[in-house]
C-alpha angles and dihedrals in degrees: 000000000000119000114250092243094062094075091057098049109108096022102148124247114252124170108244090003117155104171142054091279088071143325142193118219096277090040088059090054090049091050096045094046091050098042101039104026104024090233116137111217121192113264100221087189091130093048097075135038099222140337086255087072094081094164091058092048092047090054091048091050092047092051092050093047089058099047109015131101092266136104130194118252134196097199109052123216135186112296095020112134119237120205122211138188120240104191109323095336133080094229108136133075136193132185117238110240092178129339107295097017130081139185111224145144109239094180109293108049142326114286144158116254137163116257097186093062138024125029097337099051097077091044096054110114106169144340122224135194124209111240091232091060090052091050090051091048091240 
């Protein structure tokens, strides 16, 4: 049986994208959570002009961390969402596929990459779990 992440690999990058035709990093999380888990995440596509506006996205992420249905975790699990700095701002997310590996869209297409080594390790700021996953025991 194929792992759930395989069907998302290669999905093209598209600013504000929220479907299989193209996604940005949060759009990928929205799509995966809906398709695989049946959890509807807010789109936020209208809350920023472009993914180039990293300051806007960082503010949006910070606001959601404070009030959203997420809690920070030390031991990541499948489907947790990892937050990363791009420059001075935490403005990128990836979905944990297994501890140490994430599915994300860095700007070209969705791919699996390590987040505990290589270029993403020093940029990792926090990892969050959705409260619904915790209530399901996922």
